XYZ file of N, CA and C in Angstrom:
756
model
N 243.139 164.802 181.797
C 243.391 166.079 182.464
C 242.203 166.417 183.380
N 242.356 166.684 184.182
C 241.379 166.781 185.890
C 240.843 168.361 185.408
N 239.837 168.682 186.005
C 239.115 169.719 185.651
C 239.662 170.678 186.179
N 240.456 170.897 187.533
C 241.298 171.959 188.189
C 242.391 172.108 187.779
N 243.055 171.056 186.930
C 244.488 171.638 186.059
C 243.978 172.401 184.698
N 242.556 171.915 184.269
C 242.368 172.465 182.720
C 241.957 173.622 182.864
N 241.205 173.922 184.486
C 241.229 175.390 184.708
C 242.514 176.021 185.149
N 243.308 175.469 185.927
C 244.576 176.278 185.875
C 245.415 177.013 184.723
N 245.754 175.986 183.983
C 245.845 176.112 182.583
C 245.419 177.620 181.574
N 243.986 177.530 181.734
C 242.723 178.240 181.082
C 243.569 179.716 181.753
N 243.489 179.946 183.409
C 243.736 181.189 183.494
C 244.632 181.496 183.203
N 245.584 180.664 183.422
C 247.335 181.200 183.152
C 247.456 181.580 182.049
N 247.189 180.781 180.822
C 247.443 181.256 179.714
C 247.785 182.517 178.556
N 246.992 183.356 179.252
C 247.943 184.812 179.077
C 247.431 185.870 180.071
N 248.776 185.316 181.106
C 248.848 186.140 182.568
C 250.570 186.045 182.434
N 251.027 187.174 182.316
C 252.676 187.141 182.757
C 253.221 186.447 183.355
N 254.118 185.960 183.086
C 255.208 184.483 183.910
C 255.238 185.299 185.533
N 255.392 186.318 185.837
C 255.232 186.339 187.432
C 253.644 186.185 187.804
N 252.825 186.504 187.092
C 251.310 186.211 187.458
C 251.194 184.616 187.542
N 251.826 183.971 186.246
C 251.424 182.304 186.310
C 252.275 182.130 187.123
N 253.447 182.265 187.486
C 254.041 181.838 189.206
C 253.459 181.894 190.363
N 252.850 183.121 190.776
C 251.974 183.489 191.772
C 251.105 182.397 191.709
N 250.023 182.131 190.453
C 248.873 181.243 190.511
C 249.306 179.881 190.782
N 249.879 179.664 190.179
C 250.505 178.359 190.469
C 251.157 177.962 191.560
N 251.597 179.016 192.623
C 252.389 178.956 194.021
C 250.688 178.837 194.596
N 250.159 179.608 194.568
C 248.557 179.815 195.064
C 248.001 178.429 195.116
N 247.841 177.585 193.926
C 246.867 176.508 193.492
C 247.824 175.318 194.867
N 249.450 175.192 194.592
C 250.288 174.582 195.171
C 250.051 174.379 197.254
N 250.235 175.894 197.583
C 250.021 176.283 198.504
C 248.101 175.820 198.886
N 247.460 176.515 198.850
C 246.108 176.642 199.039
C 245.531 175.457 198.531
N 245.695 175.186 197.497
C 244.397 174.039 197.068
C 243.506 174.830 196.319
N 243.393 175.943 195.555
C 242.713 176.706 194.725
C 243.066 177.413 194.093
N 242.368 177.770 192.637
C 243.259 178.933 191.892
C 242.125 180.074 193.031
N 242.979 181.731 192.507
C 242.798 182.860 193.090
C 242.018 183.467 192.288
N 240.501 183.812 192.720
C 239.779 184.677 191.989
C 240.163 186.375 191.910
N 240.680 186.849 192.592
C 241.581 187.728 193.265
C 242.833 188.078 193.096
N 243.619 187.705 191.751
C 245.416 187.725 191.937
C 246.094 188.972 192.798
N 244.878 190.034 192.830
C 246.080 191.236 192.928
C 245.953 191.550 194.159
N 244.685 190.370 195.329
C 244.944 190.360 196.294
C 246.105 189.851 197.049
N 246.437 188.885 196.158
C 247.528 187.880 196.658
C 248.753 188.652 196.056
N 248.733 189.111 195.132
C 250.194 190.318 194.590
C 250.417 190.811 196.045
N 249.242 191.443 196.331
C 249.528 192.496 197.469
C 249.542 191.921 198.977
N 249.343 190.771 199.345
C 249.975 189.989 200.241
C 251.183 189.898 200.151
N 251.639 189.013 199.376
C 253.529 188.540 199.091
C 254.266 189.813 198.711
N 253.777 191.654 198.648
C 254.547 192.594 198.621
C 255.108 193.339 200.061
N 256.320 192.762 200.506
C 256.999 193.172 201.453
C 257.055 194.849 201.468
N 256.822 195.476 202.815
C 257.290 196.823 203.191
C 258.295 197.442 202.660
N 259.412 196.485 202.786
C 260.760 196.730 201.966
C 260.563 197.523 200.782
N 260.105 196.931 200.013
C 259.802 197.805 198.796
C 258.642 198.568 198.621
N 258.703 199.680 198.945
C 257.997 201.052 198.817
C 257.593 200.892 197.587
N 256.018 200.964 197.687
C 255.351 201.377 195.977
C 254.037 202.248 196.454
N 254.030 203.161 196.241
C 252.659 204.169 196.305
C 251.608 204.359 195.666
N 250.619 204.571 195.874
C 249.504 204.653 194.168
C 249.257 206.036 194.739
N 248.505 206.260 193.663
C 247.729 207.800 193.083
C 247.505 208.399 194.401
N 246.998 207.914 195.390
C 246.768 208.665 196.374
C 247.340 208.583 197.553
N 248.888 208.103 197.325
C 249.890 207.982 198.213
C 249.993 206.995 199.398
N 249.012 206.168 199.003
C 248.511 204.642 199.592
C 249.749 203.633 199.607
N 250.306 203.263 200.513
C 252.051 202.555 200.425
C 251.425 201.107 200.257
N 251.185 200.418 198.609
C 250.811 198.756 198.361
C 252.429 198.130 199.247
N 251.693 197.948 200.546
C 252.286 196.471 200.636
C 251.249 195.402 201.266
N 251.593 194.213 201.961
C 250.887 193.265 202.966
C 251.175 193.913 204.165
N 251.088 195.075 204.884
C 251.072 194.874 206.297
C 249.366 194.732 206.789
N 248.476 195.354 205.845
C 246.893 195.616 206.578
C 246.804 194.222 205.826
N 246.945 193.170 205.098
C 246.512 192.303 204.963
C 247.261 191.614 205.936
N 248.494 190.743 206.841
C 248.929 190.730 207.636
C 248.002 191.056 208.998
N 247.791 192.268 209.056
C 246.951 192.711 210.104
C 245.462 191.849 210.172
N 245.194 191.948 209.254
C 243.949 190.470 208.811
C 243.945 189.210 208.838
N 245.034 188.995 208.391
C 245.569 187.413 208.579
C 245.976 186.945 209.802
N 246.338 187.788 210.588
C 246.613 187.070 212.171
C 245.620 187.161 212.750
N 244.708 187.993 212.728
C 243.187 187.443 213.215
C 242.458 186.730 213.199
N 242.435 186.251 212.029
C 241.255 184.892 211.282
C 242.154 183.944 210.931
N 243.465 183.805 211.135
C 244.572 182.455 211.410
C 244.459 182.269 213.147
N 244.056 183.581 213.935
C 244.002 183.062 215.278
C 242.580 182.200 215.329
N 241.921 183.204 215.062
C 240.077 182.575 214.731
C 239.792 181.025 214.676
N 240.342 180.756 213.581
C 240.563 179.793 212.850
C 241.066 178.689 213.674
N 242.341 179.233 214.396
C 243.132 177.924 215.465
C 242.299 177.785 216.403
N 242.087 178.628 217.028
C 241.132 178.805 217.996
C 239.485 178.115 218.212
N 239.162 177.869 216.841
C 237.553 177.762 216.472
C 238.352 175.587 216.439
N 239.186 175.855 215.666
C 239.575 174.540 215.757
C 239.345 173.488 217.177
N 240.828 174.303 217.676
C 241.397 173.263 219.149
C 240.084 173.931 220.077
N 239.470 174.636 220.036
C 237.924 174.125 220.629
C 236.954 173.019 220.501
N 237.115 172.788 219.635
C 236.352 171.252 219.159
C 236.648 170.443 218.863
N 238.488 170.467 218.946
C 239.045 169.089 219.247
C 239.167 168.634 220.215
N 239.329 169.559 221.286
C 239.602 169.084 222.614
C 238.388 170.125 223.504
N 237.430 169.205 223.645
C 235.893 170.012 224.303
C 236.325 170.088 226.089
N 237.231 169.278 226.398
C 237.465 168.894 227.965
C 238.406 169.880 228.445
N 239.039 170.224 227.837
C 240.526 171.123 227.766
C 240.065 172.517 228.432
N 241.148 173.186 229.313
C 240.869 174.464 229.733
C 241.467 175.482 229.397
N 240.807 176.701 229.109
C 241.116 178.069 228.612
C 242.557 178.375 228.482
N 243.265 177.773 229.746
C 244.585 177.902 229.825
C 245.534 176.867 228.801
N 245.039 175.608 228.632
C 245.250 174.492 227.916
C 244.894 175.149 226.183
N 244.219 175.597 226.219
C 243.260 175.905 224.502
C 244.730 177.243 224.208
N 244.768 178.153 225.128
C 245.678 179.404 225.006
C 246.985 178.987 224.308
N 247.869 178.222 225.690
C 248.928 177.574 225.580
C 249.010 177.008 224.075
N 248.360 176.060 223.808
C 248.206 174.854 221.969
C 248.326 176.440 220.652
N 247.395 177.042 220.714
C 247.430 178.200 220.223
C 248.313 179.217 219.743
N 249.138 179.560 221.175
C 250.516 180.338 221.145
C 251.288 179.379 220.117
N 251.561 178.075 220.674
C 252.820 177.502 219.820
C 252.389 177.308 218.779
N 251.354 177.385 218.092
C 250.954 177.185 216.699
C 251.183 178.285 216.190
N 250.742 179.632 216.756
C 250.679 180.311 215.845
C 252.217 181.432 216.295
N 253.066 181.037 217.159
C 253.707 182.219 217.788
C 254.673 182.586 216.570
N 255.441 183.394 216.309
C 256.576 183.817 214.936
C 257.340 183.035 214.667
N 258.427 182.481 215.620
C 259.013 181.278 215.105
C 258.018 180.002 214.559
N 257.124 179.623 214.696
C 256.644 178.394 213.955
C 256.430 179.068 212.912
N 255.453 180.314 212.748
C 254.883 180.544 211.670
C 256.231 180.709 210.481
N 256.776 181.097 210.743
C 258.387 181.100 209.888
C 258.698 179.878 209.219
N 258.901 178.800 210.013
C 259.101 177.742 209.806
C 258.164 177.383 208.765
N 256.729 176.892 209.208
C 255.662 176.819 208.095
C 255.807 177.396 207.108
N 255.800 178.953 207.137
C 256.064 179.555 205.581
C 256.841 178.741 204.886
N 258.296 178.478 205.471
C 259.029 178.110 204.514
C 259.001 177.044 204.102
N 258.621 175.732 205.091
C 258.422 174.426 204.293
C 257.292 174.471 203.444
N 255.938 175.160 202.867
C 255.086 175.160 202.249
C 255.404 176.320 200.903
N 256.255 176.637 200.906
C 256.959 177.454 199.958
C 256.774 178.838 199.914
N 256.220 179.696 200.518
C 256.317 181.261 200.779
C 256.976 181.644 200.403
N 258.683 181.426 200.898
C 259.805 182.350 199.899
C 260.065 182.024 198.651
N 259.080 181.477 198.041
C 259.283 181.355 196.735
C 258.962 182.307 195.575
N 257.606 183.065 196.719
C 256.566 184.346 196.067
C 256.834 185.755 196.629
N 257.299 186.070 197.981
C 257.570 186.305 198.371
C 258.397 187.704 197.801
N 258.133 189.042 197.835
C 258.626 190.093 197.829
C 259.215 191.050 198.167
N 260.355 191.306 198.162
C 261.298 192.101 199.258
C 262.718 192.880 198.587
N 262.658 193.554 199.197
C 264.315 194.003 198.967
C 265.350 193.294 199.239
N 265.723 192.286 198.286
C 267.026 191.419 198.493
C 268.442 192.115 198.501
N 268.400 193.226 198.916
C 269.805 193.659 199.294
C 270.002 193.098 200.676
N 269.050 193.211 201.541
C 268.845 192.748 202.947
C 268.816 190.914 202.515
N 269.820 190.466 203.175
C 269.964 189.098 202.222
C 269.173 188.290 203.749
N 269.360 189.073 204.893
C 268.757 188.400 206.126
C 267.266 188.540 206.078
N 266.630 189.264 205.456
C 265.169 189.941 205.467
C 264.279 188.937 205.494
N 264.456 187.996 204.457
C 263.466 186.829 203.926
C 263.040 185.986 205.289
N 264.129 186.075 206.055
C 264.341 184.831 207.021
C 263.278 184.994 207.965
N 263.024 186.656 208.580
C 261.904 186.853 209.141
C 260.641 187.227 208.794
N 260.702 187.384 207.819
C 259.227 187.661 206.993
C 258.432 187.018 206.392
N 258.551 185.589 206.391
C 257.908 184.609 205.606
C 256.708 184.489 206.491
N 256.395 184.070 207.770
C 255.482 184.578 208.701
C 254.441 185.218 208.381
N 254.884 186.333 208.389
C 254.215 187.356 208.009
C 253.538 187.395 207.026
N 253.981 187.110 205.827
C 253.818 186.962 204.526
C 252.636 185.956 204.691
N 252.793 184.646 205.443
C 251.923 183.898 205.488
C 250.480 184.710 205.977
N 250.551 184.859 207.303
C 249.465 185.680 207.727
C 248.771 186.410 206.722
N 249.699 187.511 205.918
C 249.091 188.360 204.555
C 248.302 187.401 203.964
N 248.702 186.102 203.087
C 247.894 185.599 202.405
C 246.858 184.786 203.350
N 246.923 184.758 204.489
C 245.641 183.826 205.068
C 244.124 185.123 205.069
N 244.887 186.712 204.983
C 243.855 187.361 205.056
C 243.745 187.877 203.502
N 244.457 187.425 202.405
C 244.134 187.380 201.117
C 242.699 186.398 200.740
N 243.121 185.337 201.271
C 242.398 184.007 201.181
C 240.533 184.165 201.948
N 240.827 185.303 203.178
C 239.611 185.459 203.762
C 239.163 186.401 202.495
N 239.327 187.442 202.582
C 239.185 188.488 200.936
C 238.312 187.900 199.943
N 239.219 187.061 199.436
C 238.696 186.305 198.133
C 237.910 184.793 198.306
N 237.755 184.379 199.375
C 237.251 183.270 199.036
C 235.886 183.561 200.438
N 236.035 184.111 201.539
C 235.268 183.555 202.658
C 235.718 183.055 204.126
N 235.201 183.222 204.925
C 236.196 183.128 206.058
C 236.220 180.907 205.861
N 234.484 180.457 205.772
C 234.221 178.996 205.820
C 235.855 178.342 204.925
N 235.708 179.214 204.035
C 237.184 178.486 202.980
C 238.306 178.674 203.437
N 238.251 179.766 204.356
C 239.710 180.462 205.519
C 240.191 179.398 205.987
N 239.171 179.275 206.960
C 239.621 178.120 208.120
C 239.654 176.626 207.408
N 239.169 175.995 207.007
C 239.225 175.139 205.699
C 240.701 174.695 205.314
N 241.171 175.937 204.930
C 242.630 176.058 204.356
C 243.823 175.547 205.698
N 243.242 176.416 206.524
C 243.944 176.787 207.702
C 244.197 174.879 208.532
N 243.223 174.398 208.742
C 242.926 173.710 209.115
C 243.644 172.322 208.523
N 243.041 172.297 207.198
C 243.813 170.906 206.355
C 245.039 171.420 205.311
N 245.005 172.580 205.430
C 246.519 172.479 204.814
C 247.820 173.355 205.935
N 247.526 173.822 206.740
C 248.186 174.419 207.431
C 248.765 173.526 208.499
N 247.503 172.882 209.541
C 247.946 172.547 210.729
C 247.935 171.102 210.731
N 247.173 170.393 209.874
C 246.770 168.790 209.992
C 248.170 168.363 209.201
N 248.593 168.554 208.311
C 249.805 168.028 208.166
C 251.228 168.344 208.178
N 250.853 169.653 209.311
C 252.317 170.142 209.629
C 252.555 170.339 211.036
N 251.680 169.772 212.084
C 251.597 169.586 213.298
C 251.411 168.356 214.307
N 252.418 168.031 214.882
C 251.323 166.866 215.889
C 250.967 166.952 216.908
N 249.863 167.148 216.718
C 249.274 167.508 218.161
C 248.518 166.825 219.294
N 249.694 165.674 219.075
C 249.389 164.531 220.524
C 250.982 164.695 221.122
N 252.007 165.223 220.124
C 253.036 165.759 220.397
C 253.148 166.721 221.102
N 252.279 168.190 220.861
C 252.180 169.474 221.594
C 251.498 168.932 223.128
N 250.309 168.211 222.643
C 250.118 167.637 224.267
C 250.790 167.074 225.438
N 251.752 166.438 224.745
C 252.380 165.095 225.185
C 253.546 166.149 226.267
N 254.146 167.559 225.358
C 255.406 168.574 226.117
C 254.287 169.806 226.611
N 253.521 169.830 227.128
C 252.654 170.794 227.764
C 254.084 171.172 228.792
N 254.123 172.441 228.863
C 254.861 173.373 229.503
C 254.241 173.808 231.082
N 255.607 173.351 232.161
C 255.611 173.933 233.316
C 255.992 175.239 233.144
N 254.679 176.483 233.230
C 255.744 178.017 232.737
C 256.130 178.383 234.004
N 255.860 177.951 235.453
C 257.068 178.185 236.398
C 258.115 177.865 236.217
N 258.489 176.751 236.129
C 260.102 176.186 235.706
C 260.744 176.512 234.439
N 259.988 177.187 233.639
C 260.634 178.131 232.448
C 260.820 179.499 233.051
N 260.183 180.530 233.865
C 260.346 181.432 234.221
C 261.684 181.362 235.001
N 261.698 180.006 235.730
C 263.231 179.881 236.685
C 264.183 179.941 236.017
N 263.892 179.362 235.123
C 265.419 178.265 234.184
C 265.487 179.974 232.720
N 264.783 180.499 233.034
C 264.890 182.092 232.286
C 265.899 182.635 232.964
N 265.308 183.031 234.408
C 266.247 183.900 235.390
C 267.617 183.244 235.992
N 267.652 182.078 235.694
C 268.274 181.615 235.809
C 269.964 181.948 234.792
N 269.716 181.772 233.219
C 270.010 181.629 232.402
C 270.512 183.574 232.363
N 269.823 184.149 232.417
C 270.102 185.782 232.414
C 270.414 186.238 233.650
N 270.523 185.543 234.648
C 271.506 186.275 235.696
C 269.822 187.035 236.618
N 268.783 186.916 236.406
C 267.839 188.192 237.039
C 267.038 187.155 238.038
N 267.181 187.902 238.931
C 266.479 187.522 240.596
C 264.929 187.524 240.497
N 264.174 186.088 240.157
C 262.974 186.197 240.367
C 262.214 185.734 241.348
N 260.858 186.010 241.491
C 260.450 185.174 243.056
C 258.472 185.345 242.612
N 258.045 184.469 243.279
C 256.754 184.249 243.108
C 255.984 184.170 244.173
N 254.868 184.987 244.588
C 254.071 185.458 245.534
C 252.835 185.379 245.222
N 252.002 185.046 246.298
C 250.457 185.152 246.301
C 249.887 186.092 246.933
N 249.200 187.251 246.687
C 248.858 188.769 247.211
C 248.024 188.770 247.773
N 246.868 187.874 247.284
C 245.478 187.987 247.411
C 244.880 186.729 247.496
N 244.383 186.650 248.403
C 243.368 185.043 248.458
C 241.944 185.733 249.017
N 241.339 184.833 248.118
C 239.370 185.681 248.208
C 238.845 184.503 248.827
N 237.773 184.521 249.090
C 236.779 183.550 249.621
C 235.752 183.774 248.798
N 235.608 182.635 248.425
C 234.403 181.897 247.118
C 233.414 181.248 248.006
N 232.130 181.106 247.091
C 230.564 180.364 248.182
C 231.530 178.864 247.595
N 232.279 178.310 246.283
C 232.453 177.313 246.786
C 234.201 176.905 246.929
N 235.098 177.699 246.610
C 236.610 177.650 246.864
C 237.388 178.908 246.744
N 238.181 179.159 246.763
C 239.036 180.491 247.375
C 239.867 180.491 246.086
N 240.208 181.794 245.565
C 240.365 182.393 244.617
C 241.599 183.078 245.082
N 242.863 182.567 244.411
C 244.470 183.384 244.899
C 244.561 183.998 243.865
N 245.635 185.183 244.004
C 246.257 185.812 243.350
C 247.965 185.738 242.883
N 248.533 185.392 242.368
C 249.654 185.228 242.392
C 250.327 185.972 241.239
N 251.717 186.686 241.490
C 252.675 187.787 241.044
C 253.725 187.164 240.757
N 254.552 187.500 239.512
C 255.677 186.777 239.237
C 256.268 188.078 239.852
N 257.586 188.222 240.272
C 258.500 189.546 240.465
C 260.234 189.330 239.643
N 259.937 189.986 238.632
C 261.535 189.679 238.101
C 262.730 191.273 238.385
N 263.577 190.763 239.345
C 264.181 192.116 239.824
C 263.335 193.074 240.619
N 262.444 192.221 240.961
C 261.626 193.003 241.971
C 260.320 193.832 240.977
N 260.099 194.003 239.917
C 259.407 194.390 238.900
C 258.134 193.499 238.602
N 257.466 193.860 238.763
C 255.578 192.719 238.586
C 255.867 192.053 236.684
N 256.223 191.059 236.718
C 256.022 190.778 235.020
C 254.775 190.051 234.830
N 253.898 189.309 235.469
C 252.977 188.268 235.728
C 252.011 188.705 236.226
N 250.390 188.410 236.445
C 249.568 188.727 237.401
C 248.616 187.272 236.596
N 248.504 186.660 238.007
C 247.544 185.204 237.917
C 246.527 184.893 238.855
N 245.874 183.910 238.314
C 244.359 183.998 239.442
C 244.042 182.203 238.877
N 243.402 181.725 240.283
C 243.363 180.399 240.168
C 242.677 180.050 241.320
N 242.018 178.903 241.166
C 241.668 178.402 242.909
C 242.552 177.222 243.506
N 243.860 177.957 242.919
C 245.000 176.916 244.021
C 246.340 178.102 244.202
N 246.753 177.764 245.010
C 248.341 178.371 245.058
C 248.843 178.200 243.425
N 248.960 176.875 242.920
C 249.550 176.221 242.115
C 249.223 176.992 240.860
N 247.700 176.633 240.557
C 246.910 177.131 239.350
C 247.239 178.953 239.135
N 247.316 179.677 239.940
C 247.348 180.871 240.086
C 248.989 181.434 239.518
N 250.164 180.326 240.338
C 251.417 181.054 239.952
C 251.555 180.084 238.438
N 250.949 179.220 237.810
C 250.965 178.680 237.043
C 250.463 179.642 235.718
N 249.288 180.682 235.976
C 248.618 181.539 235.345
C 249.924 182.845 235.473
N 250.217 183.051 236.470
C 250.963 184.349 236.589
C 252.175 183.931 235.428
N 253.139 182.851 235.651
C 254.223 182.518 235.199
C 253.967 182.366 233.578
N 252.554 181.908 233.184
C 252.611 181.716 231.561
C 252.594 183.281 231.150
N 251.840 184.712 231.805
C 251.311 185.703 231.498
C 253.283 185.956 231.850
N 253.926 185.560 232.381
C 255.094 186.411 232.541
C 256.235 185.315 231.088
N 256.162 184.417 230.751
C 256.454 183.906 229.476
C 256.029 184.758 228.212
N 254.761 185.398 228.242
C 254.413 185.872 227.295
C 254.587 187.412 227.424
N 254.920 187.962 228.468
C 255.734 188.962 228.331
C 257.002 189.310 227.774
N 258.067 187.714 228.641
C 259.227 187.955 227.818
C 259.460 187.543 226.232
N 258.380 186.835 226.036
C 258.430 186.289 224.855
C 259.749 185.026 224.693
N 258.730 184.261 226.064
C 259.644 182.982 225.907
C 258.835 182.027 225.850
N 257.373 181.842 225.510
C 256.792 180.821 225.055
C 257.704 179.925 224.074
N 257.046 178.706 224.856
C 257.911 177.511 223.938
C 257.621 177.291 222.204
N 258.595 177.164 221.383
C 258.744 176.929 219.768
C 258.415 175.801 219.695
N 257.909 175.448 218.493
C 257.202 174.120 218.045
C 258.282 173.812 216.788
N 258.306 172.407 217.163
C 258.540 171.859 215.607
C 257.454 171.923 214.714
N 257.704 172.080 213.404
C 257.412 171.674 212.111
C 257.536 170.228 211.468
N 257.082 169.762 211.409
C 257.349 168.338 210.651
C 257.745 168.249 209.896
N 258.925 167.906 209.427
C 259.321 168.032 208.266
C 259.107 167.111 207.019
């Protein structure tokens, strides 16, 4: 018997069958038991179910949530910086979004088992489907809580993204977000068009401005030292308006 099952063991032993579930989803998930359980209770407790304490404090995961998408961005971020040192701001952004945007994170929850712990009002039989995400995020800022951000990213890193991502794959479909902005307006019927407003003069190259216009409405504003680079900047900032950044597979 390995020294991390005889401690698993040790704590569970008289912790309530939903406590030794939790720990054991925890050890499964993470790679550690939880010094902390009732941080992680209060991660996997969905909004759905209203519970108040003494001073009318509503226990669920949304402020842990609110934590967890920060230091899960941190984290990606601190990463694909030092995997790819050559890569540009726009390149580092882009890898980022699809890692971390709602549909993947959904996905992830669920192949790593989230709805298994997971707390909610199951009258809403659709509820689970979008909240696992979330839920995740909660426990990535459970995990900062109780363990440290060094053990955060750690987690984040080798159990999150290294074997549930490929990311010679994400490289390989790098996104034209002009020709998604088209094949958008296209698809919804809305008249878009792309303009350069502003061109500066630089001591060593010229600095454009470029505007996405959907229905005549500014959705985009980009800057680049090309025509290209600029409506290329405008068109991703107008993707991430409509919230049509591209979805990632999960590996299954």
């Amino acid at each position: 018997m390995t020294y991390c099952v005889w401690r698993l063991l040790k704590i569970t032993s008289k912790k309530s069958p939903s406590d030794k579930k939790l720990i054991s989803a925890i050890h499964t998930i993470a790679g550690f038991t939880p010094k902390n359980l009732e941080l992680y209770r209060l991660a996997t407790r969905h909004s759905s179910l209203i519970k108040e304490n003494g001073n009318g404090f509503k226990e669920n995961n949304e402020r842990l949530e609110y934590l967890g998408d920060a230091i899960l961005g941190a984290s990606v971020a601190d990463f694909l910086f030092k995997k790819f040192p050559y890569k540009s701001e726009g390149f580092l952004t882009e890898m980022r979004s699809r890692i971390v945007n709602r549909e993947s994170l959904n996905l992830l929850a669920r192949k790593i088992g989230i709805g298994n712990i997971v707390q909610y009002d199951q009258k809403n039989s659709q509820l689970q489907q979008v909240i696992l995400g979330n839920t995740l995020e909660a426990i990535v800022g459970a995990i900062y809580l109780d363990k440290g951000y060094s053990s955060t990213k750690k987690f984040v890193i080798k159990k999150l993204i290294t074997p549930n991502y490929d990311l010679d794959e994400l490289v390989s479909t790098q996104t034209n977000f002009k020709s998604r902005v088209i094949e958008w307006s296209q698809r919804e019927g809305k008249e878009v068009r792309f303009e350069i407003v502003d061109i500066k003069k630089g001591k060593i190259h010229k600095e454009f401005t470029a505007q996405v216009f959907v229905n005549n409405e500014v959705m985009g504003t980009g800057y680049g030292n090309s025509k290209k680079k600029a409506e290329q900047d405008a068109a991703y900032k107008t993707c991430e308006k409509l919230n049509i950044l591209s979805e990632i597979s999960v590996r299954s």
